[in-house]
Coordinates of C-alpha atoms in Angstrom, one line a residue:
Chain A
X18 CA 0.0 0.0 0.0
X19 CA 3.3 2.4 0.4
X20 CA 3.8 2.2 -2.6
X21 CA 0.4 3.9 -4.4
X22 CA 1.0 7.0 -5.5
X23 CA -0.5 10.3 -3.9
X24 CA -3.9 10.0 -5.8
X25 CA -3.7 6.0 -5.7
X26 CA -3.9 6.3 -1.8
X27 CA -6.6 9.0 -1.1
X28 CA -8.9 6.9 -3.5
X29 CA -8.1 4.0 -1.6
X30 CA -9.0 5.7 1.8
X31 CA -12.0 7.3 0.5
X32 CA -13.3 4.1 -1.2
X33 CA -17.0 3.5 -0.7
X34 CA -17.9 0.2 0.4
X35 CA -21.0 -1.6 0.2
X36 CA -22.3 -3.6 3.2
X37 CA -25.0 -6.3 3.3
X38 CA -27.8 -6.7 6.6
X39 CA -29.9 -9.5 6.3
X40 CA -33.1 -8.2 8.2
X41 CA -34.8 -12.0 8.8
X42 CA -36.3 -12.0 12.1
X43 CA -34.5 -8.9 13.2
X44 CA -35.8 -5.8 14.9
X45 CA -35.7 -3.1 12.5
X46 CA -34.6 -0.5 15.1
X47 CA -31.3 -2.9 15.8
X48 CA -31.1 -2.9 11.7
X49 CA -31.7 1.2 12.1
X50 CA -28.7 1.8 13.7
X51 CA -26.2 -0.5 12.4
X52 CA -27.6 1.3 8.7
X53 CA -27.4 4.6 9.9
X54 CA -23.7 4.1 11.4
X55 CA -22.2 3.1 8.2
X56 CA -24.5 6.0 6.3
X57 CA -22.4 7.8 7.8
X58 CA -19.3 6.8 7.5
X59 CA -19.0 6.8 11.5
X60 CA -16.8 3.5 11.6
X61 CA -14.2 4.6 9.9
X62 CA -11.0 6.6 11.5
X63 CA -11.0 9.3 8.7
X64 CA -14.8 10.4 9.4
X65 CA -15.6 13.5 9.2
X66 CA -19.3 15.3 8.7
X67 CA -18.3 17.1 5.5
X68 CA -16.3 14.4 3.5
X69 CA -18.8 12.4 2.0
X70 CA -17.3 9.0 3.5
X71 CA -20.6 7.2 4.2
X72 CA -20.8 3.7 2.3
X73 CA -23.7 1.9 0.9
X74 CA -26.2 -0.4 3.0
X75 CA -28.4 -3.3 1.2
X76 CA -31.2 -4.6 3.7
X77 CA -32.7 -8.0 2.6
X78 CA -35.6 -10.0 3.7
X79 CA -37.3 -7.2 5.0
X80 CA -40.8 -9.3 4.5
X81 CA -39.4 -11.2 7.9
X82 CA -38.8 -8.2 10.3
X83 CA -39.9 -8.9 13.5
X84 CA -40.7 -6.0 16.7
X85 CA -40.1 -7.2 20.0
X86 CA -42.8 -6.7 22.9
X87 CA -46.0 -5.4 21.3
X88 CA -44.7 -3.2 19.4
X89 CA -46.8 -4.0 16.4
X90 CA -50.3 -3.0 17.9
X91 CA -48.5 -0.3 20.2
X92 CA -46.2 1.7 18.0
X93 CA -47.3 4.8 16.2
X94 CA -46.7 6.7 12.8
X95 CA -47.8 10.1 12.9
X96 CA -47.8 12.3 10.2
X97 CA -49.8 15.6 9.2
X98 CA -50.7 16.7 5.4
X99 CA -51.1 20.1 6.0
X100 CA -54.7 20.9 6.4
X101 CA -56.5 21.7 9.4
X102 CA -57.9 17.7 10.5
X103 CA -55.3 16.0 8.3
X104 CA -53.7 14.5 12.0
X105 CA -53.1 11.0 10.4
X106 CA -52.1 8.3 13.4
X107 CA -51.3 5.0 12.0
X108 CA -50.0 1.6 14.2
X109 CA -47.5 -0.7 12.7
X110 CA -50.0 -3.7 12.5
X111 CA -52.2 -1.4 10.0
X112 CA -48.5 -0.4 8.2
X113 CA -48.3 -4.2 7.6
X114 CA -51.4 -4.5 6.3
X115 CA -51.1 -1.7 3.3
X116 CA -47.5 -2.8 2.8
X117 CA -46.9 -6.3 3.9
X118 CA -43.5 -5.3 2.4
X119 CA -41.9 -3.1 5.3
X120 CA -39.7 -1.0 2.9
X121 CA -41.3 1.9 4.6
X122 CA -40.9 1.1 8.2
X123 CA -37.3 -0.3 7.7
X124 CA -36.9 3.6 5.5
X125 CA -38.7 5.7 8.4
X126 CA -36.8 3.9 11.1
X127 CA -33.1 4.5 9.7
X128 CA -34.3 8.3 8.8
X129 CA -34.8 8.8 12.4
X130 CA -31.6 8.0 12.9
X131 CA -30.0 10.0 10.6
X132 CA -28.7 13.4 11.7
X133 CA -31.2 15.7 10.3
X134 CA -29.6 17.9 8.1
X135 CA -29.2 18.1 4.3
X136 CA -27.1 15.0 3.8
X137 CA -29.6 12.7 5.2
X138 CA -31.2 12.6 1.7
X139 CA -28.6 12.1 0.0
X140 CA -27.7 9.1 2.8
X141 CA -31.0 7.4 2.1
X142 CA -30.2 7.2 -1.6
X143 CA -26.9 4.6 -0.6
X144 CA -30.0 2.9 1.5
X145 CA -31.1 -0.1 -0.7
X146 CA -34.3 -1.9 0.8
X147 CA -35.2 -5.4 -0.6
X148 CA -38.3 -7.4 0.5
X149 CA -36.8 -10.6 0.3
X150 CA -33.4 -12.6 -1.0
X151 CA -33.7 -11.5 -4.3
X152 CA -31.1 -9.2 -5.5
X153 CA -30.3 -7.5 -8.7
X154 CA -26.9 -8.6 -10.1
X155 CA -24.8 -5.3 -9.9
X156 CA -25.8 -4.8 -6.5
X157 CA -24.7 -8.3 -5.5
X158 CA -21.4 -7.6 -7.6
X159 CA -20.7 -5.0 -5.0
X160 CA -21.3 -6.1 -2.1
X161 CA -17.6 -6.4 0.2
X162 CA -18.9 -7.5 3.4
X163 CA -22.1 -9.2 5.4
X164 CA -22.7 -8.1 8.8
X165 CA -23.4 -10.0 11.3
X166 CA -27.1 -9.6 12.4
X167 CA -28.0 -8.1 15.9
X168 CA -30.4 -10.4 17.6
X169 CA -29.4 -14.0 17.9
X170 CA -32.6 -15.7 16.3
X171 CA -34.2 -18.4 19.2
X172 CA -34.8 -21.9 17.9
X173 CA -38.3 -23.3 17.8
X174 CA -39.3 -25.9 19.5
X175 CA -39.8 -28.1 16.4
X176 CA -35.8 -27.2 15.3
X177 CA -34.6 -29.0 18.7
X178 CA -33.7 -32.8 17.7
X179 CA -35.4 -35.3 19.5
X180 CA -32.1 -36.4 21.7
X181 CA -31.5 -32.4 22.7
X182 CA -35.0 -32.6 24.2
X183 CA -33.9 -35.9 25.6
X184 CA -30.8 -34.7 27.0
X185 CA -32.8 -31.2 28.5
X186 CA -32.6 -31.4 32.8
X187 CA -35.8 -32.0 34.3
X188 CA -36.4 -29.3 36.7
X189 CA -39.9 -31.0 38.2
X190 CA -41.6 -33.7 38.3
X191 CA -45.0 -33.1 38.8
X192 CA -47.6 -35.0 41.0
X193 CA -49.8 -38.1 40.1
X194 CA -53.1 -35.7 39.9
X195 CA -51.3 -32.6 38.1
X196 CA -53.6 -31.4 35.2
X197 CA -51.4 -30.0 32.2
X198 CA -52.6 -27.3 30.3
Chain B
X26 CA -6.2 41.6 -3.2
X27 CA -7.9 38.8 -0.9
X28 CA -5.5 36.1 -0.1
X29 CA -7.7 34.2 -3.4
X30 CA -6.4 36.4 -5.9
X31 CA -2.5 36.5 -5.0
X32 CA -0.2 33.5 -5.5
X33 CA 0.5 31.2 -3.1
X34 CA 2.5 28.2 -2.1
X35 CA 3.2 25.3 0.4
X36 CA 5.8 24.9 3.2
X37 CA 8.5 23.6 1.3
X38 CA 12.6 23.2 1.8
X39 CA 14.7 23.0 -1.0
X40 CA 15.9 19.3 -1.5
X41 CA 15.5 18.6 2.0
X42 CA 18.3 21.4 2.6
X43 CA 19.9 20.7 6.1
X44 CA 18.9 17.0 6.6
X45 CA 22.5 16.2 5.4
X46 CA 24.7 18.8 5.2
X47 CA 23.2 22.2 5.0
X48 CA 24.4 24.6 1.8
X49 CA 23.4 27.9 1.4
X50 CA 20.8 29.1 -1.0
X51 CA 22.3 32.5 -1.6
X52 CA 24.5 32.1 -5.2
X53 CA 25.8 36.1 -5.2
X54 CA 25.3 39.2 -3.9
X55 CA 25.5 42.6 -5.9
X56 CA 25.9 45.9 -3.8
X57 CA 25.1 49.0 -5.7
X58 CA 25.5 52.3 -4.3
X59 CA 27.2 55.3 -5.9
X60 CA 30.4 56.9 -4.3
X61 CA 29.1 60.7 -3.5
X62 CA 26.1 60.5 -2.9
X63 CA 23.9 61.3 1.2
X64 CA 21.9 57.8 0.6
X65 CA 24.3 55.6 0.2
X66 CA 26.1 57.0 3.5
X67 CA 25.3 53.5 5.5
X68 CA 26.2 51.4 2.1
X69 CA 29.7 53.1 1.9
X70 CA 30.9 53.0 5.5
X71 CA 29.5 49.1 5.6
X72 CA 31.6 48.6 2.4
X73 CA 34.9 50.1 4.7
X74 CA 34.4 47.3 7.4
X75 CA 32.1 45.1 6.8
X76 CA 31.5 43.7 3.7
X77 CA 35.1 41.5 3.6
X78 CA 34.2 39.6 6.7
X79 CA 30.7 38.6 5.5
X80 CA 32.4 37.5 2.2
X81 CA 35.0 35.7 4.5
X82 CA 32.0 34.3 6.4
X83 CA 30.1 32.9 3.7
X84 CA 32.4 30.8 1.0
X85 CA 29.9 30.0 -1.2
X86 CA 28.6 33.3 -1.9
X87 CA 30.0 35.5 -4.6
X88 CA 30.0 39.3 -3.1
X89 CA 30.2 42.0 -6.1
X90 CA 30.6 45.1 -5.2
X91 CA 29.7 48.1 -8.1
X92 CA 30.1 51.6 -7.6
X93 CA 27.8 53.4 -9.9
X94 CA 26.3 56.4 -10.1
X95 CA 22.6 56.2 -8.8
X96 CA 19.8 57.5 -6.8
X97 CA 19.1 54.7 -4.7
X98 CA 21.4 52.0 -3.2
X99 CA 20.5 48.6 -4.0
X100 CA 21.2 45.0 -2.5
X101 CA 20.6 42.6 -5.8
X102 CA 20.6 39.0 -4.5
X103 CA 20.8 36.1 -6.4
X104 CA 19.6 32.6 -4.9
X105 CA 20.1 29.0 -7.1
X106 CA 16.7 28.2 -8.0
X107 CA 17.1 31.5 -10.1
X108 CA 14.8 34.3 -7.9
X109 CA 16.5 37.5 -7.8
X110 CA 15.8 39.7 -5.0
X111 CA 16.4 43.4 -4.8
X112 CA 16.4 45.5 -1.2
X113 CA 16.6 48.7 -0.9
X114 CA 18.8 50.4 1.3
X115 CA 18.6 54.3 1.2
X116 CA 19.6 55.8 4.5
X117 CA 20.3 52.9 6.3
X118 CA 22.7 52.1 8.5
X119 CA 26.0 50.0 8.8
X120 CA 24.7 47.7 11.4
X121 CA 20.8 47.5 9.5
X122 CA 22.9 46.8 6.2
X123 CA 24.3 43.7 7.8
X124 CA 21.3 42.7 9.5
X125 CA 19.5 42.8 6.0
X126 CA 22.2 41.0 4.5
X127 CA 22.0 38.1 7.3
X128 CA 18.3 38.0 6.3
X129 CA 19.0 37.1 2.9
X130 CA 21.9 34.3 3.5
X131 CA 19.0 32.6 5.4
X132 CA 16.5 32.4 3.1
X133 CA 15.4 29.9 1.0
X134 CA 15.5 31.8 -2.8
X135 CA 11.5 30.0 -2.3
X136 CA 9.1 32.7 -3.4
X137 CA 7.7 35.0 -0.2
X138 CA 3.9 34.6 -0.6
X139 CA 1.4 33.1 1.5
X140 CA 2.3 30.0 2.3
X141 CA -0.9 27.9 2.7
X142 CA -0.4 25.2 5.3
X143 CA 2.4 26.1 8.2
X144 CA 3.5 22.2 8.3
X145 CA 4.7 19.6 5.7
X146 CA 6.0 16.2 5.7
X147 CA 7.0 13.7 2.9
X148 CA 6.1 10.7 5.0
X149 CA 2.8 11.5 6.1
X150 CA 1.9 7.8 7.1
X151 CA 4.8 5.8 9.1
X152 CA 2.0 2.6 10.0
X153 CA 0.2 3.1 6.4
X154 CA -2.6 4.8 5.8
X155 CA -6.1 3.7 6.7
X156 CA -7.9 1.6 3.8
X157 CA -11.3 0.1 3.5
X158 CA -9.9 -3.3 3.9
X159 CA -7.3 -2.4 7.1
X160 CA -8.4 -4.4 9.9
X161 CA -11.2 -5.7 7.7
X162 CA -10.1 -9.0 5.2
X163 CA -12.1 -9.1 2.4
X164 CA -14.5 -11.9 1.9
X165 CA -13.1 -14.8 -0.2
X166 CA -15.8 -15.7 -2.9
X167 CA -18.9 -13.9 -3.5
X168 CA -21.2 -12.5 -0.9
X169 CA -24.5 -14.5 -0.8
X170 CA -24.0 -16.4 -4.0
X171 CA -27.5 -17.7 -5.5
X172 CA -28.3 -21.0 -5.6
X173 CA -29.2 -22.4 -8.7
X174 CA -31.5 -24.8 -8.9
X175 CA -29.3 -26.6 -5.8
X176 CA -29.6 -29.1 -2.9

């Protein structure tokens, strides 16, 4: 790398990379961040607000994205158009039911988080949203890295083999006239 | 003129100048004064004592010395990347003469404009410079590959 010439190295150091988050059964707030960090540019040493280092993000299987706690019956979009009465309130279960999709809650959720001045727009544009696996060949021929994803997905009970549960401690055991539910 | 419209430059030495041995930038000196005249009072009596020692002092500078007749005393100096530099020196003194003349032996013959950044270094990076991939190895084999048709 000593060896690049002047121009050679600052277009190696300013190089954009492009970043891949697989969203499946994740919370998108957890996906938010980790987006909105490497809009940024904020994990690299050379950041700086002004130098345009933020790299792309591609977010798949967004179909899959799962709230924790009750968030989809509890947690509210508001939004105003401008005339007097046009106070809109929607939850995310109804989001989910005009766009089963989530490209608009995993979009709202990383614009939140991104600082809120003019080069936020221009950071959503390096945000590519996909539904699902599918990806258009150009994107996929850029992609350098996956990241790891956030929240370690819990097996179901039909995933366990048949000598884990075997092998599980019994904590109990419960009396003769025990009803189970 | 806003410091956008005149010339300027970066901190710069001339071929590292003083990392090994230090030689000086001054290539010759021409003193012009006339021999009557009230302004070149300072020129003349600097010429009587002084002027042999500073050639004595400094080897590799050629000292001219011209009498002419003119108005105004002048101190021409030549440097070797070719900037010629002339000083003034109606009504000075012996002792400012010699100052002035110090002033020139230690100067660069770089031109004296703004210079942009007060710092400069040829080996900006001693580790390397950061790099995308620093810290980071890149993934062997494509990211995600599709499965065609498989298992």
């Amino acid at each position: 790398m000593s060896s690049f010439s002047r121009s050679a190295q600052q277009w190696a150091t300013f190089a954009r990379s492009w970043f891949l988050i697989d969203a499946k059964m994740q919370p998108p707030g957890k996906i938010a961040t980790m987006c909105s960090v490497r809009l940024q540019g904020k994990h690299k040493p050379i950041y700086h607000a002004l130098s345009d280092c933020g790299d792309h993000v591609v977010v798949i299987n967004t179909k899959h994205i799962a709230f924790s706690g009750n968030k989809w019956e509890q947690k509210v979009y508001s939004s105003h158009t401008g005339y007097p009465g046009g106070f809109k309130q929607v939850t995310a279960a109804q989001l989910h039911l005009k766009d089963p999709k989530h490209l608009t809650i995993v979009k709202l959720a990383v614009y939140g988080m991104l600082p809120k001045n003019l080069h936020r727009r221009t950071m959503m544009q390096r945000l590519h949203i996909f539904p699902d696996d599918e990806l258009p060949d150009d994107i996929r021929a850029n992609l350098t890295e996956e990241l790891p994803q956030p929240r370690e997905i819990p097996r179901k009970l039909s995933e366990y083999t048949q000598e884990e549960i075997d092998a599980f401690p019994r904590l109990w055991t419960p009396p003769e006239d025990y009803k189970m539910k | 003129m806003t410091s956008r419209g005149t010339p300027s430059r970066f901190l710069q030495s001339v071929l590292q100048n003083g990392v090994g041995r230090y030689v000086s930038q001054l290539k010759r000196i021409c003193i012009v004064f006339s021999r009557k005249a009230q302004s070149s009072l300072g020129v003349r009596e600097f010429i009587e004592e002084g002027v042999v020692d500073y050639a004595k002092k400094n080897p590799a500078t050629v000292v001219y010395v011209s009498p002419q007749s003119c108005r105004i005393p002048k101190i021409v100096a030549e440097y070797l990347n070719g900037n010629v530099r002339e000083e003034i020196i109606t009504s000075k003194t012996a002792p400012q003469i010699s100052d002035l003349l110090t002033k020139l032996t230690n100067q660069s013959g770089l031109d004296v404009i703004r210079i942009r950044k007060p710092f400069h270094t040829d080996n900006p990076s001693i580790q390397g410079q950061w790099h995308p991939f620093t810290n980071r190895p890149p993934c062997i084999g494509p990211i995600r590959p599709q499965k065609q048709e498989a298992e």
